């Protein structure tokens, strides 16, 4: 039963992300004259600045970890409230829309090179961050439904105990560890890959 519910939540998250992705692509293609201008995202000046930049891994790690941890804390706290479900779903849809916009702009501006640039920006940390965030959002949905769903006519929050809290805490700690390792790759490995791609861009 629990596994089936978790799988259902996983598919639900995938549908939300794909919906956001489609909306992001549609938004850029409908009004690409607004998005694709000299001062817009991924313009020539931005690419040139990235090519000439020197990345400080320690600074990047501190900045990235602060952002990732704040997201994890907000999601995990909101998941235990009544508004947790729409917040998690809305954020997943927003991530999909953002990805759709960036992909569309990169392809419209640079064609196939744009796809390589986006791929370089995600590798290798995406191998940990993408599943890590997926597990985080699924954890949020599972937690919310366990607390506010009804079991034998009673709301779940009246039935949870120490075992539930310990299990959810251990799972969240594992997700946090995965995302932290992803942050290490994003800070110290990805800049080298990105710089190499930008040299031949």
Coordinates of C-alpha atoms in Angstrom, one line a residue, residues 12 22 25 33 71 84 103 105 117 124 169 175-176 191:
X12 CA 2.1 12.8 -10.1
X22 CA 5.5 22.4 -21.7
X25 CA 8.4 26.2 -23.8
X33 CA 10.6 38.6 -29.2
X71 CA 14.7 25.1 -0.1
X84 CA 2.1 21.8 2.0
X103 CA 15.9 25.2 -22.9
X105 CA 16.0 30.2 -25.1
X117 CA 25.6 24.3 -22.9
X124 CA 27.7 15.9 -13.1
X169 CA 13.6 12.1 9.7
X175 CA 18.0 13.1 0.9
X176 CA 19.9 16.0 2.5
X191 CA 32.9 24.8 -13.3

